[in-house]
Coordinates of C-alpha atoms in Angstrom, one line a residue:
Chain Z
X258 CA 122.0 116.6 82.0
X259 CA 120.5 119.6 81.1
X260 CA 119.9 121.5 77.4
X261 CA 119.8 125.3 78.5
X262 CA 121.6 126.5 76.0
X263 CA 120.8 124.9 72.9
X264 CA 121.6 125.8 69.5
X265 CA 123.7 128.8 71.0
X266 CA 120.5 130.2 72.5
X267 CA 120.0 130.0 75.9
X268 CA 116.8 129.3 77.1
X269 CA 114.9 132.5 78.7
X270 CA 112.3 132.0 81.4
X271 CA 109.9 134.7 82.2
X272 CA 109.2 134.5 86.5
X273 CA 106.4 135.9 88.0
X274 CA 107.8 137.8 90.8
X275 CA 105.5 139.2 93.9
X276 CA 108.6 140.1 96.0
X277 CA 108.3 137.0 98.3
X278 CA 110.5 134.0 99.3
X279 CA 108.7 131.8 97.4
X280 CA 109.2 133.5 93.6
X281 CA 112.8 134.6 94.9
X282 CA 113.8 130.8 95.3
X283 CA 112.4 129.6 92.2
X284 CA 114.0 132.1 90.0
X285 CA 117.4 131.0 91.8
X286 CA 116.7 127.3 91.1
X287 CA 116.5 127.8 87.3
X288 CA 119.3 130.3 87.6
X289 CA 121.5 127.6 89.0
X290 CA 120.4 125.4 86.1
X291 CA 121.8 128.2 83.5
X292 CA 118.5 129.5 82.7
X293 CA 118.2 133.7 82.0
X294 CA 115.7 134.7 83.9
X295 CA 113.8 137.7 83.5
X296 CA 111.0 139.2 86.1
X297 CA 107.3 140.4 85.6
X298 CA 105.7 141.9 88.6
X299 CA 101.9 143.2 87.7
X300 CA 100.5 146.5 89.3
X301 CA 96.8 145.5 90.3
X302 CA 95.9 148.7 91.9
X303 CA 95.3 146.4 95.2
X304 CA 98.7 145.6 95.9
X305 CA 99.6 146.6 99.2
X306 CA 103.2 147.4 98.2
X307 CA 103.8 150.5 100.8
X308 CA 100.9 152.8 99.7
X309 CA 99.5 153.7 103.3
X310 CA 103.5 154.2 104.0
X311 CA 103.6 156.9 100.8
X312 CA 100.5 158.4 102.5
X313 CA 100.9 158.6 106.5
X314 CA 103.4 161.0 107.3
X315 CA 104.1 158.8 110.9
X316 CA 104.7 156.0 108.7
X317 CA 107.5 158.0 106.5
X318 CA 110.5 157.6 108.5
X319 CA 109.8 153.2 108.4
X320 CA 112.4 151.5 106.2
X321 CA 110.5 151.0 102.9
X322 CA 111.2 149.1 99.7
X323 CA 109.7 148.1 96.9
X324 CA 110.4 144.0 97.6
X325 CA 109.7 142.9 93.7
X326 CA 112.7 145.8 93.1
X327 CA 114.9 144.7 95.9
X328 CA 114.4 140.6 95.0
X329 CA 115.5 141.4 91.4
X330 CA 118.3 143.4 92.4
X331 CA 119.5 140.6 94.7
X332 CA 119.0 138.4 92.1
X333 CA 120.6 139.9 89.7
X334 CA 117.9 140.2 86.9
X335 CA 115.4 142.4 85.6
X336 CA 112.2 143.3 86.3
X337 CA 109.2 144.1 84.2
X338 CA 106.4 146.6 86.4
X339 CA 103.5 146.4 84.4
X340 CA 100.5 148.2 84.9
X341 CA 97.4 146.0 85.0
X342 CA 94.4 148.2 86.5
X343 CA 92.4 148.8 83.4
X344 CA 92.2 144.8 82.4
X345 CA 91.9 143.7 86.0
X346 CA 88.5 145.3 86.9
X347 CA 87.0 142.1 84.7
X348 CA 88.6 140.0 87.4
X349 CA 88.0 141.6 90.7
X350 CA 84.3 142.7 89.2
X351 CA 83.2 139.2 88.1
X352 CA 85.1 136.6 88.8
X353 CA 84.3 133.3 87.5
X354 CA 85.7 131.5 90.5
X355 CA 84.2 134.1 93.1
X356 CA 85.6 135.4 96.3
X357 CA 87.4 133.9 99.1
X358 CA 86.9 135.2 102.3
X359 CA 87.3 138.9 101.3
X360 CA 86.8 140.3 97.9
X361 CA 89.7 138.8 96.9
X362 CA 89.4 136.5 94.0
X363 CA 92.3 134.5 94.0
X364 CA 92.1 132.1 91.3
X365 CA 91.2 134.3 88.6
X366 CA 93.9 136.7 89.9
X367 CA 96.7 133.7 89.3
X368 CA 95.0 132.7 86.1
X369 CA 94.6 136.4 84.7
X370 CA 98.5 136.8 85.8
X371 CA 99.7 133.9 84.2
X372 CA 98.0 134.7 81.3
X373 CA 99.3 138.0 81.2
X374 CA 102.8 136.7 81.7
X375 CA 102.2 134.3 78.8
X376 CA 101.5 137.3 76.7
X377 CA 104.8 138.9 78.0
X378 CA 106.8 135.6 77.4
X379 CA 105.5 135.3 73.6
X380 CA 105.9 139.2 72.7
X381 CA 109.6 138.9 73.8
X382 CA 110.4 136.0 72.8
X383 CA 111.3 134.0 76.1
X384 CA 111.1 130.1 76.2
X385 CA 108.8 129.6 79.2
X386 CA 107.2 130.9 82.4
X387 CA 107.9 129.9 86.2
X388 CA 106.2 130.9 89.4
X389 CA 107.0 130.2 92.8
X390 CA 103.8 128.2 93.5
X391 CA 104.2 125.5 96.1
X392 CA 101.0 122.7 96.4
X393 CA 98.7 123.3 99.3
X394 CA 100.3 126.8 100.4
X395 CA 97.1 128.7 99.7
X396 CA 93.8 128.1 100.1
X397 CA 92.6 129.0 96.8
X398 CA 94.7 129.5 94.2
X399 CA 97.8 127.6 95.0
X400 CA 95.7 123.6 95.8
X401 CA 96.6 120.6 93.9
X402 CA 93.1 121.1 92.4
X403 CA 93.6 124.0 91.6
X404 CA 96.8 124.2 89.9
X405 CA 95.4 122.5 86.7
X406 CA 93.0 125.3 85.8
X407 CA 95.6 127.8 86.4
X408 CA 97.9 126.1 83.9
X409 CA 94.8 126.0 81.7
X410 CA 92.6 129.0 81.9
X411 CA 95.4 131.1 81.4
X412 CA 96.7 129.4 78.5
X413 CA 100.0 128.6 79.8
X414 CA 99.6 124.6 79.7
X415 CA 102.8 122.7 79.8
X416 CA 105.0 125.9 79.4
X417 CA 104.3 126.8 82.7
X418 CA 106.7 125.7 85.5
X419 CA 106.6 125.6 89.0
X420 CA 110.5 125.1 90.3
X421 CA 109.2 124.5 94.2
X422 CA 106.8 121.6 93.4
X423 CA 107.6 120.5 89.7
X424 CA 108.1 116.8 91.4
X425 CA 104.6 116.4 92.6
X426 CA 103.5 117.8 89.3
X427 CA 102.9 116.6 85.7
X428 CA 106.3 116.7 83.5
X429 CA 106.3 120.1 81.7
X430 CA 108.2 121.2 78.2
X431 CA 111.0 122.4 79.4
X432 CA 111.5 119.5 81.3
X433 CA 110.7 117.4 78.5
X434 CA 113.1 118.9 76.1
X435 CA 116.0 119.0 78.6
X436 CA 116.0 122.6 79.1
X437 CA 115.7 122.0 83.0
X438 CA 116.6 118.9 84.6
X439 CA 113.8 118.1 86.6
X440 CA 115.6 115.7 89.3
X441 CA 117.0 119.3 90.5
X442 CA 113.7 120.7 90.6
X443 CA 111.7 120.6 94.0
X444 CA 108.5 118.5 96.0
X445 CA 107.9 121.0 98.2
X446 CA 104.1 121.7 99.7
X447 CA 102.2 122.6 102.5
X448 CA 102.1 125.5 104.2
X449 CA 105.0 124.9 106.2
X450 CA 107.6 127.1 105.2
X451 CA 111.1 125.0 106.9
X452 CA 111.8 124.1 103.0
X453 CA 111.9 127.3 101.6
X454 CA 113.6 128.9 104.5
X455 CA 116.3 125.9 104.4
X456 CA 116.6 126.8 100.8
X457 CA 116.9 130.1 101.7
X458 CA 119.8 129.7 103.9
X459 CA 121.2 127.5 101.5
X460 CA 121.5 130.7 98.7
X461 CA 122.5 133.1 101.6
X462 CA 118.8 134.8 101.2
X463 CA 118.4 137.3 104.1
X464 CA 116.7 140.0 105.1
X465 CA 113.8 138.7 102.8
X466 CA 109.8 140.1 103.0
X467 CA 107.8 138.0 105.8
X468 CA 104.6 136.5 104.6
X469 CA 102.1 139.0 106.4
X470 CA 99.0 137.7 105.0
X471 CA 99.5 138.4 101.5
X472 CA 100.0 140.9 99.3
X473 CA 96.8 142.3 97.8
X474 CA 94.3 144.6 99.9
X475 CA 91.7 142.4 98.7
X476 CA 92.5 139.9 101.4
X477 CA 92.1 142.5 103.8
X478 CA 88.2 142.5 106.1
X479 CA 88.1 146.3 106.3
X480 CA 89.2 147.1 102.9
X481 CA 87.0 144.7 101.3
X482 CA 83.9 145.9 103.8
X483 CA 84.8 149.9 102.0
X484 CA 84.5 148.4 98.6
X485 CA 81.3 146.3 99.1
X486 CA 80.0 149.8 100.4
X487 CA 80.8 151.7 97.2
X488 CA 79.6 149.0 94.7
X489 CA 76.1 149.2 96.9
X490 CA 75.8 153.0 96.5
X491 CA 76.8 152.8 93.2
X492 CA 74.0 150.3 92.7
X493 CA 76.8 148.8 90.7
X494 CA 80.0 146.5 90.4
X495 CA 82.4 149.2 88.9
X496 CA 85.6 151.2 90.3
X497 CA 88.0 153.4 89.1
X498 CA 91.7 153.9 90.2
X499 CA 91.1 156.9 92.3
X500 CA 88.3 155.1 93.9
X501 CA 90.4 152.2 95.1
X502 CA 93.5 154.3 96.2
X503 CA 90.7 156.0 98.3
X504 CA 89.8 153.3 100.0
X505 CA 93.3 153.3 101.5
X506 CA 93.2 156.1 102.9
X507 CA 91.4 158.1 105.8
X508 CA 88.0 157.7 107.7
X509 CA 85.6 156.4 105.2
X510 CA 81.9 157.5 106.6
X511 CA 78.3 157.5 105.2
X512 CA 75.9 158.9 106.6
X513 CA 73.3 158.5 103.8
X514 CA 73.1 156.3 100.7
X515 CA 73.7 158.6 98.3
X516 CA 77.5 160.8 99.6
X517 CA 80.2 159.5 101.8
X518 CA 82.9 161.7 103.9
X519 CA 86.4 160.6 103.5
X520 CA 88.1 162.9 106.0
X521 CA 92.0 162.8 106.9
X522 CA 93.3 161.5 110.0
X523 CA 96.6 162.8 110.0
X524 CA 98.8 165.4 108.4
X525 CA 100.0 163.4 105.4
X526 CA 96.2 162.1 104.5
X527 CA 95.3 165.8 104.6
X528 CA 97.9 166.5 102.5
X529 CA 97.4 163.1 99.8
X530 CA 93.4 164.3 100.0
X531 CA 94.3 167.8 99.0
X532 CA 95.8 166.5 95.7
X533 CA 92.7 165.3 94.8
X534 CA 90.7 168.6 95.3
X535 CA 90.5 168.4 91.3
X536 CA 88.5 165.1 91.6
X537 CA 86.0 165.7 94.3
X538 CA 84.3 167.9 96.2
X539 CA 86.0 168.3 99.1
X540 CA 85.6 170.7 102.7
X541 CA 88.2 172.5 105.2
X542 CA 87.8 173.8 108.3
X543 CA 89.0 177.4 108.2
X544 CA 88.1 178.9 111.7
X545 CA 89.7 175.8 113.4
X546 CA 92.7 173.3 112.3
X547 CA 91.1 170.1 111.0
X548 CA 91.7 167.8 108.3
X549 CA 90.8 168.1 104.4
X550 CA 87.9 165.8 103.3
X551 CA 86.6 164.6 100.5
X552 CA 83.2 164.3 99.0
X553 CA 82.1 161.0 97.0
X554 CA 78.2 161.4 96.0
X555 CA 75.7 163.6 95.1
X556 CA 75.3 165.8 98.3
X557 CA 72.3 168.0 98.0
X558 CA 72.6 171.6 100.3
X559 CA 70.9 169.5 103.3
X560 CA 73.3 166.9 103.0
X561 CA 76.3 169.3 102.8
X562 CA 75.5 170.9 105.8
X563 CA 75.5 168.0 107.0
X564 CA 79.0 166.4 105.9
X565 CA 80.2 170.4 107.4
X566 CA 78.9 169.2 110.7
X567 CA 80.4 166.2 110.6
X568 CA 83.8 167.2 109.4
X569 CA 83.2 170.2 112.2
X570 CA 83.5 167.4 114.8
X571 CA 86.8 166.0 113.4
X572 CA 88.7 169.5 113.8
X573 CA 89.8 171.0 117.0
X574 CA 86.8 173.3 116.8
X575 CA 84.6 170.3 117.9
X576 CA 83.7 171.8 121.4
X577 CA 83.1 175.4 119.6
X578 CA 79.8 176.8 119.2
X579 CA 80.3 177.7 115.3
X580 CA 83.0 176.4 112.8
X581 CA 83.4 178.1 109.7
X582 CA 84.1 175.2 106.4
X583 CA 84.7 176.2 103.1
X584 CA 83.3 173.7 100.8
X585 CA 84.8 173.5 97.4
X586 CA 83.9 172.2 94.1
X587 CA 85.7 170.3 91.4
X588 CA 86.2 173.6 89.6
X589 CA 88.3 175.1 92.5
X590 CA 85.1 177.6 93.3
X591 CA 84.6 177.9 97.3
X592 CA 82.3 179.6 99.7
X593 CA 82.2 178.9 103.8
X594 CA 78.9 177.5 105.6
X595 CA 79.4 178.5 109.8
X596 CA 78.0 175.3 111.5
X597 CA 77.4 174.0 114.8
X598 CA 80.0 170.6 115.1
X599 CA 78.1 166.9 115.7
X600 CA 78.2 166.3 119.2
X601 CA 80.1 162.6 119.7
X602 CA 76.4 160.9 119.8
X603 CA 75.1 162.3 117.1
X604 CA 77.3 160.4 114.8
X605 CA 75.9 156.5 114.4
X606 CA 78.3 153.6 114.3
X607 CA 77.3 152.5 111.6
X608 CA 77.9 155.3 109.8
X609 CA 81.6 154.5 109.7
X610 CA 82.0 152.2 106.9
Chain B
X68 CA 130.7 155.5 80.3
X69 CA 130.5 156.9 77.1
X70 CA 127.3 159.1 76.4
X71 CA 126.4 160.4 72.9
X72 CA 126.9 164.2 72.9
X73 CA 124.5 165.3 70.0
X74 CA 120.6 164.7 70.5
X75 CA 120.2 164.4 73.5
X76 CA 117.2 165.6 75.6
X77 CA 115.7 166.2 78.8
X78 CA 112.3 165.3 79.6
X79 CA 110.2 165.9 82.7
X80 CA 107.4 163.2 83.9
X81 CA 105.0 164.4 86.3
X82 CA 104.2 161.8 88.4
X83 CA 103.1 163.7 91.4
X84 CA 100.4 162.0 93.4
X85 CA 100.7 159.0 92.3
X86 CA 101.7 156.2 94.3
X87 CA 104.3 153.5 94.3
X88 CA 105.1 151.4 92.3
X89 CA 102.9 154.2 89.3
X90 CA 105.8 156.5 89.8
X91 CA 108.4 153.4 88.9
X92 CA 106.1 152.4 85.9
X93 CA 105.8 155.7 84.2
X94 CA 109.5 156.3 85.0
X95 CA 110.1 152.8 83.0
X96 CA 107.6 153.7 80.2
X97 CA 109.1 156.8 79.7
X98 CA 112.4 155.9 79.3
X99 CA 111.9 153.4 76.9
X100 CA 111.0 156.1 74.8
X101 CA 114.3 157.9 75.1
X102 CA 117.4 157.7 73.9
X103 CA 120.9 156.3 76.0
X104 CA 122.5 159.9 77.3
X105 CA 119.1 161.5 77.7
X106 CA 118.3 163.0 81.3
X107 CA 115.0 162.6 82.7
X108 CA 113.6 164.4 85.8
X109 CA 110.7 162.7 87.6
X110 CA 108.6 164.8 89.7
X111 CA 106.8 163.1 92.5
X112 CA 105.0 163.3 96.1
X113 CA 105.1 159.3 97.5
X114 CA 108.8 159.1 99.0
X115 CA 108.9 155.5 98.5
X116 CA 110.6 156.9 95.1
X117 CA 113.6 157.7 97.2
X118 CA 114.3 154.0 97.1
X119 CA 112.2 152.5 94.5
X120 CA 113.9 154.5 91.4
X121 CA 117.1 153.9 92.5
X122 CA 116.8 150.6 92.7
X123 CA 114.8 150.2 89.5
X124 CA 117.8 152.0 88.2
X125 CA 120.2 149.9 89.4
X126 CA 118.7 146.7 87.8
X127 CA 117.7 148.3 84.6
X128 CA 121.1 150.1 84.0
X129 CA 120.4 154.0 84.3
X130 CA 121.9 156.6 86.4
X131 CA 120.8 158.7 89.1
X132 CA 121.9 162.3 89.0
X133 CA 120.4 163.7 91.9
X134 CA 117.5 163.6 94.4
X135 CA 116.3 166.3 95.5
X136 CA 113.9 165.8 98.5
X137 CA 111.5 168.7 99.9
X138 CA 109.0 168.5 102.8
X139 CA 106.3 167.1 100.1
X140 CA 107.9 166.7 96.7
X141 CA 110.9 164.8 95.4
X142 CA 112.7 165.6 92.3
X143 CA 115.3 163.0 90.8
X144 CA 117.4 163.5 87.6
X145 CA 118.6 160.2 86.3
X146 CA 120.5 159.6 82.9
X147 CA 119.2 157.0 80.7
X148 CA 121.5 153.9 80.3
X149 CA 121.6 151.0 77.3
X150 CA 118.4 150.3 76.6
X151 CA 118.3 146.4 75.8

């Protein structure tokens, strides 16, 4: 027998919702109970949520949704984007529980989200907090070790509840006080996912996101490679949103320590670059179709001759003798360098980062 | 629905290179500061807004008023609902 609406007031439950299965079920299991449920989704700047879509102009004509949106619309509640980026550095910069096998630290992220969430919850005056954590699903932040230093780092303690494994977990207050009855709740863990799935079916759930290893570009090998790059030529740990929305996009080359090339590789990068011809120094082939690239360093006129080459070799001019660039500054002033294009062997592996 | 016919406005949010889910979040921010009946017209280059404001709308209340799509830049008017 539950207590959700006690007093007259029903209880509220803020849900951490990433637009997966797993936080879509548990907001329907305390819906069932009577609970109002409310969502907070958190903007990292790492989420993968579409952005090389927005960018890509092949990509353009995929089906694309925003799954937080479309899992708050299904169920019928509504959802709180909030934008984390500035207060987030402190987590992906130094993380007190380090890295898994990326850059992403995943365990600070939960506990920094939680916390965040807790903040939420107390401002506007909500009852208690749910995620759609299941024991053992992760191999960081969602263990049955730990689960505990979640619930405590972030400040949450007992008012934080997971729905999908609340059996196999120490009673919390909303239990306690009968908000939720907790023999409804759920055991689930593992990374199998029949359960959820079966629960799935069970609330008519289709057309749901697939887990595709995860939701944050800090999981990803190749994006996490680009941003270990930039710390090292910064000679320091920092970023700043342009920086990581850049890493997202284009060929990312370095052909000395001090400047890298990001140059487009298809007509919508060229086009996402050229809005940030404000921000960075950036080059065009004018004598030749090619792509607009950008400029992160301090070139020196050696170097940009250089970077011309280079770029010369990505434009259809690469066979040509001469290609004319126009190399622009910040400030919108241009001039054009003629130079000879890279031949193929002339530009090292390892300069693509 | 009923909208009120005196004070209302119509701001514009530029939220042109800016990728989703920013465009949604200053959409959300900046109608928080208006008033129900107000228009808003948010200008921006990721077409993932095609489907993301809507469907922020949709959950949150507000309506759209038009969508405007060009080659690289999407307008879209929406009214501004009950705020709650």
């Amino acid at each position: 027998m539950t207590n959700s609406i006690n007093n007259g007031k029903k209880r509220k439950a803020v849900a951490l919702v990433s637009g997966g299965l797993d936080s879509m079920l548990a907001v329907r299991v305390m819906q069932e109970q009577g609970i109002h449920v409310e969502g907070i989704n958190f903007y990292t700047g790492f989420c993968i949520e579409g952005h090389t879509q927005a960018i890509r102009k092949k990509d353009r004509d995929k089906p694309k949704r925003n799954n937080a949106l479309w899992v708050a619309e299904q169920l019928g509640i509504k959802l709180h984007i909030i934008d984390v980026t500035e207060d987030y550095k402190s987590v992906v910069i130094n993380p007190k529980h380090g890295y898994g096998a990326n850059l992403n630290p995943c365990l600070d992220c939960k506990g920094f989200m939680v916390h965040e969430a807790m903040e939420w919850m107390t401002k506007h005056d909500f009852d208690f907090l749910i995620t759609g954590e299941v024991i053992g699903q992760r191999p960081m932040s969602q263990r049955k070790g730990t689960m505990p230093i979640v619930t405590k780092e972030s400040g949450a303690g007992d008012l934080l509840l997971r729905p999908l494994c609340a059996k196999l977990l120490p009673e919390t207050l909303p239990e306690r006080e009968g908000w939720v009855d907790r023999e409804q709740l759920l055991g689930f863990s593992g990374r199998n996912r029949t359960p959820q799935m079966a629960l799935a079916e069970k609330y008519g759930f289709k057309n749901y996101a697939q887990p595709a290893g995860g939701c944050c570009f800090l999981t990803d090998a190749s994006y996490s490679k680009k941003l270990a790059d930039l710390w090292k030529a910064r000679g320091e740990k920092t970023y700043e949103i342009d920086d990581i929305v850049m890493l997202k996009v284009g060929r990312h080359l370095r052909p000395r320590p001090h400047f890298k090339i990001i140059i487009a590789r298809e007509e919508g990068e060229t086009n996402f670059l050229r809005g940030y011809r404000k921000n960075y120094l950036s080059m065009s082939t004018i004598s030749h179709p090619g792509p607009v690239s950008l400029i992160d360093g301090e070139p020196d006129d050696d170097d940009l001759e250089l970077a011309a080459r280079l770029v010369a070799r990505f434009s259809s001019g690469r066979e040509a003798e001469l290609v004319t660039v126009e190399v622009m500054q910040k400030n919108g002033e241009s001039r054009n360098i003629d130079v000879k294009p890279l031949l193929a062997d002339e530009v090292p592996g390892e300069w693509y980062v | 629905m009923k909208f009120p016919v005196s004070g209302m406005s119509e701001t514009t949010l530029d939220a042109r290179n800016l990728l989703c889910p920013l465009p949604v979040i200053r959409t959300q921010n900046t109608v928080e500061e208006l008033q129900q009946g107000d228009t808003l017209l948010v200008k921006c280059t990721d077409h993932g807004v095609i489907n993301d404001i809507p469907a922020w709308c949709r959950i949150n209340g507000h309506e759209i008023l038009s969508i405007d799509e060009q080659e690289y830049e999407i307008v879209i008017k929406l009214r501004v609902g009950k705020n709650s």
